[in-house]
Coordinates of C-alpha atoms in Angstrom, one line a residue:
M8 CA -23.9 -49.8 -5.3
D9 CA -25.3 -46.6 -6.3
Q10 CA -26.3 -46.7 -2.3
L11 CA -23.1 -46.9 -1.1
N12 CA -21.8 -45.0 -3.2
E13 CA -24.0 -41.9 -2.0
K14 CA -23.7 -42.8 1.3
I15 CA -20.6 -42.1 1.2
T16 CA -20.6 -39.2 -0.8
E17 CA -22.6 -38.4 2.4
L18 CA -20.4 -39.1 4.8
L19 CA -17.7 -36.8 2.5
A20 CA -19.4 -34.2 2.7
L21 CA -20.3 -34.4 6.2
I22 CA -16.8 -34.7 7.1
S23 CA -14.6 -32.0 4.7
S24 CA -18.6 -29.8 5.6
R25 CA -17.1 -25.9 7.8
P26 CA -19.4 -24.8 10.7
S27 CA -20.8 -21.6 10.1
S28 CA -20.5 -18.3 12.0
T29 CA -23.3 -19.5 14.2
Q30 CA -22.3 -22.5 14.3
I31 CA -18.9 -21.3 16.2
L32 CA -20.4 -18.0 17.6
I33 CA -23.3 -20.8 19.8
T34 CA -19.9 -23.3 20.7
L35 CA -18.3 -20.7 22.2
L36 CA -21.1 -19.1 23.9
V37 CA -21.9 -22.7 25.6
A38 CA -17.7 -23.7 26.6
M39 CA -18.1 -19.9 28.2
G40 CA -21.0 -21.8 30.3
F41 CA -19.5 -24.5 30.6
T42 CA -16.5 -23.3 32.1
V43 CA -18.7 -21.3 34.7
W44 CA -19.9 -23.6 36.7
L45 CA -16.2 -25.0 36.0
W46 CA -14.8 -21.7 37.9
I47 CA -16.7 -22.1 40.4
C48 CA -16.3 -25.7 41.2
Y49 CA -12.9 -25.6 41.2
R50 CA -13.3 -22.7 43.1
L51 CA -15.5 -24.7 46.3
A52 CA -12.9 -27.8 45.9
N53 CA -10.3 -25.5 46.9
S54 CA -9.6 -23.1 50.3
E55 CA -8.3 -19.8 50.6
A56 CA -4.1 -21.3 50.4
T57 CA -4.6 -23.3 48.0
Y58 CA -6.9 -21.8 45.6
R59 CA -5.1 -20.1 42.6
P60 CA -6.7 -17.8 40.3
Q61 CA -4.6 -17.9 37.6
F62 CA -4.9 -22.1 37.2
A63 CA -8.1 -20.7 37.3
A64 CA -8.0 -18.7 34.3
T65 CA -5.9 -20.8 32.5
L66 CA -8.0 -24.3 32.9
V67 CA -11.3 -21.7 31.1
S68 CA -8.9 -20.1 28.5
L69 CA -7.6 -23.9 27.4
A70 CA -11.8 -24.8 26.8
L71 CA -12.3 -21.4 25.5
I72 CA -8.4 -23.2 23.7
S73 CA -10.7 -26.5 22.8
T74 CA -13.1 -25.2 21.0
I75 CA -11.5 -22.5 18.6
L76 CA -9.0 -25.1 17.2
M77 CA -11.7 -28.4 17.5
D78 CA -14.3 -24.9 15.2
L79 CA -11.5 -24.6 13.2
I80 CA -10.1 -27.9 12.1
Q81 CA -13.6 -30.5 13.1
S82 CA -13.3 -31.0 8.4
N83 CA -10.3 -33.3 9.8
L84 CA -11.4 -36.1 12.8
A85 CA -7.7 -38.0 13.2
L86 CA -6.3 -33.6 12.7
S87 CA -8.7 -32.9 15.4
L88 CA -8.2 -35.6 17.5
G89 CA -4.2 -35.6 17.3
M90 CA -4.7 -31.9 17.8
L91 CA -7.0 -32.0 21.3
G92 CA -4.6 -35.6 22.3
S93 CA -1.2 -32.9 21.6
L94 CA -2.9 -30.5 23.8
S95 CA -3.0 -32.7 27.0
I96 CA 0.5 -34.3 26.9
V97 CA 2.5 -31.1 26.9
R98 CA 5.2 -30.6 29.9
F99 CA 5.5 -28.4 31.3
R100 CA 7.5 -26.6 34.3
T101 CA 5.4 -26.2 36.3
N102 CA 4.2 -28.9 39.7
I103 CA 1.1 -29.6 39.4
R104 CA 1.1 -30.3 43.8
D105 CA -3.0 -31.2 43.9
P106 CA -2.9 -34.8 41.9
R107 CA -6.8 -33.2 40.6
D108 CA -5.7 -30.5 39.1
I109 CA -5.4 -33.1 36.9
G110 CA -9.2 -34.0 36.4
F111 CA -9.4 -30.0 36.2
I112 CA -7.6 -29.6 33.1
F113 CA -9.0 -33.2 30.9
W114 CA -12.0 -31.8 32.2
S115 CA -11.8 -28.6 30.8
M116 CA -10.5 -29.8 27.4
A117 CA -13.9 -32.1 27.1
I118 CA -15.7 -29.3 27.7
G119 CA -14.2 -27.9 24.1
L120 CA -14.6 -31.2 22.8
A121 CA -18.1 -31.6 23.6
A122 CA -19.1 -28.2 22.7
S123 CA -17.1 -28.2 19.3
T124 CA -19.1 -31.4 18.5
G125 CA -22.5 -29.9 19.6
S126 CA -22.9 -32.6 22.4
Y127 CA -24.2 -31.1 24.9
L128 CA -26.5 -33.6 27.3
L129 CA -23.1 -35.1 27.4
G130 CA -21.5 -32.3 27.8
L131 CA -24.0 -30.7 31.0
V132 CA -24.2 -34.0 33.2
G133 CA -20.8 -34.6 32.9
S134 CA -19.4 -32.1 34.0
L135 CA -22.4 -31.7 36.6
V136 CA -21.2 -35.1 37.9
I137 CA -17.2 -34.4 37.5
G138 CA -18.0 -31.0 39.2
L139 CA -20.4 -31.8 42.0
F140 CA -17.2 -35.3 42.5
L141 CA -14.4 -32.3 43.0
M142 CA -16.3 -31.1 45.2
L143 CA -17.0 -33.6 47.1
T144 CA -13.6 -34.6 47.7
G145 CA -12.0 -31.5 47.6
K146 CA -9.0 -29.7 50.5
N147 CA -10.3 -29.2 54.0
S148 CA -9.7 -25.8 54.8
T149 CA -9.0 -27.3 58.8
R150 CA -6.4 -29.4 57.9
P151 CA -2.7 -29.0 59.0
N152 CA -0.1 -27.4 57.1
D153 CA 3.4 -29.0 56.9
M154 CA 6.0 -26.2 57.5
M155 CA 9.6 -26.6 58.2
L156 CA 10.8 -25.5 61.7
V157 CA 14.7 -24.3 61.9
V158 CA 16.1 -24.0 65.2
R159 CA 19.5 -21.6 66.3
G160 CA 21.0 -21.5 69.0
S161 CA 24.4 -21.8 71.1
D162 CA 23.1 -23.7 74.6
T163 CA 20.4 -25.8 75.2
D164 CA 19.0 -29.5 75.3
L165 CA 18.7 -30.9 71.7
N166 CA 16.1 -32.9 73.7
A167 CA 14.3 -31.0 75.1
V168 CA 13.6 -29.7 71.6
G169 CA 12.4 -32.8 70.2
C170 CA 10.4 -33.4 72.5
L171 CA 9.2 -30.5 73.2
L172 CA 7.7 -30.9 68.9
A173 CA 6.2 -34.4 70.2
S174 CA 3.7 -32.7 72.3
S175 CA 2.5 -29.5 70.4
C176 CA 3.1 -30.5 66.5
D177 CA 0.4 -32.9 64.9
R178 CA 3.8 -34.4 63.5
H179 CA 7.7 -33.5 63.6
E180 CA 10.6 -35.3 61.9
V181 CA 14.0 -34.2 61.3
K182 CA 16.0 -33.3 58.0
A183 CA 18.7 -32.2 59.5
K184 CA 20.7 -31.7 62.3
N185 CA 23.9 -29.5 62.4
V186 CA 25.9 -29.8 65.6
M187 CA 29.0 -27.4 66.5
A188 CA 31.6 -26.7 68.3
D189 CA 29.8 -23.9 70.0
S190 CA 26.3 -23.7 68.6
F191 CA 23.9 -26.0 66.6
E192 CA 21.1 -26.0 64.4
L193 CA 17.9 -28.7 63.9
V194 CA 15.6 -28.8 60.9
Y195 CA 12.2 -30.1 61.5
E196 CA 9.4 -30.2 59.1
V197 CA 6.7 -30.3 61.0
R198 CA 2.4 -30.5 61.1
L199 CA 0.8 -27.8 62.8
P200 CA -1.9 -25.1 62.3
V201 CA -0.4 -21.8 61.8
S202 CA -2.7 -20.5 64.6
K203 CA -0.8 -21.9 67.1
S204 CA 2.4 -20.9 65.4
D205 CA 3.3 -18.3 67.7
T206 CA 2.5 -20.8 70.9
L207 CA 4.8 -23.5 69.2
I208 CA 8.3 -20.5 69.2
R209 CA 7.2 -19.0 72.2
R210 CA 8.1 -22.2 74.3
I211 CA 11.0 -22.7 71.3
F212 CA 12.2 -19.7 73.0
E213 CA 11.5 -20.5 76.9
L214 CA 14.2 -23.3 77.1
G215 CA 17.2 -20.4 76.6
G216 CA 20.5 -21.3 74.6
V217 CA 17.9 -20.9 71.1
D218 CA 18.7 -17.3 69.5
S219 CA 16.8 -17.6 67.2
V220 CA 13.2 -19.5 64.8
N221 CA 11.7 -19.9 61.9
L222 CA 9.2 -20.9 60.1
L223 CA 9.4 -21.2 57.4
A224 CA 5.1 -21.7 55.8
E225 CA 5.2 -24.4 52.7
T226 CA 4.4 -22.4 49.7
D227 CA 2.1 -23.6 46.8
A228 CA 4.0 -23.3 42.6
A229 CA 1.7 -19.9 41.2

């Protein structure tokens, strides 16, 4: 019985103990080391068009914030896990365009958890595996982009526009077709390399009866 009480006392002392200033500094340095690898993986997993510096900075700050919060409240294990869980379900209005970004967010929080609990080996191995996987499944920078094509004019063969898009684009889909007595407006979603967009616009004007052509590139939300 005395041995059981002694074990319980040791456990309570361990739970209620607070990390020293040196331990907190070490956990922050370890977290910063892991976030360097996180940032490198995020940069290499995205092309120039899809890389968002603001999101990369958010991932780094999220890892450090998770580490600080866990250091501050790790004397209460339930409160620590509850606080970390609440961070994972916070809803923001910024759309996540790439589902892999969710993986980076949870990886960032896992870095804070591993650093603050002293699980350095697990954090290192896990970060290496996750980082390599996310880089291998990164976006192909040569993949054509989806764009909105708006063609306005007064007199041209609408079927000729569709045939031209079919031969010039990897994919095209009619989104809207407004035809008036003296004018028309066609809206397509097309997929083609940006390098071929100028050629496509020139060929549309060569059909005759076209007043304007607008090609709107898809932009990522910051």
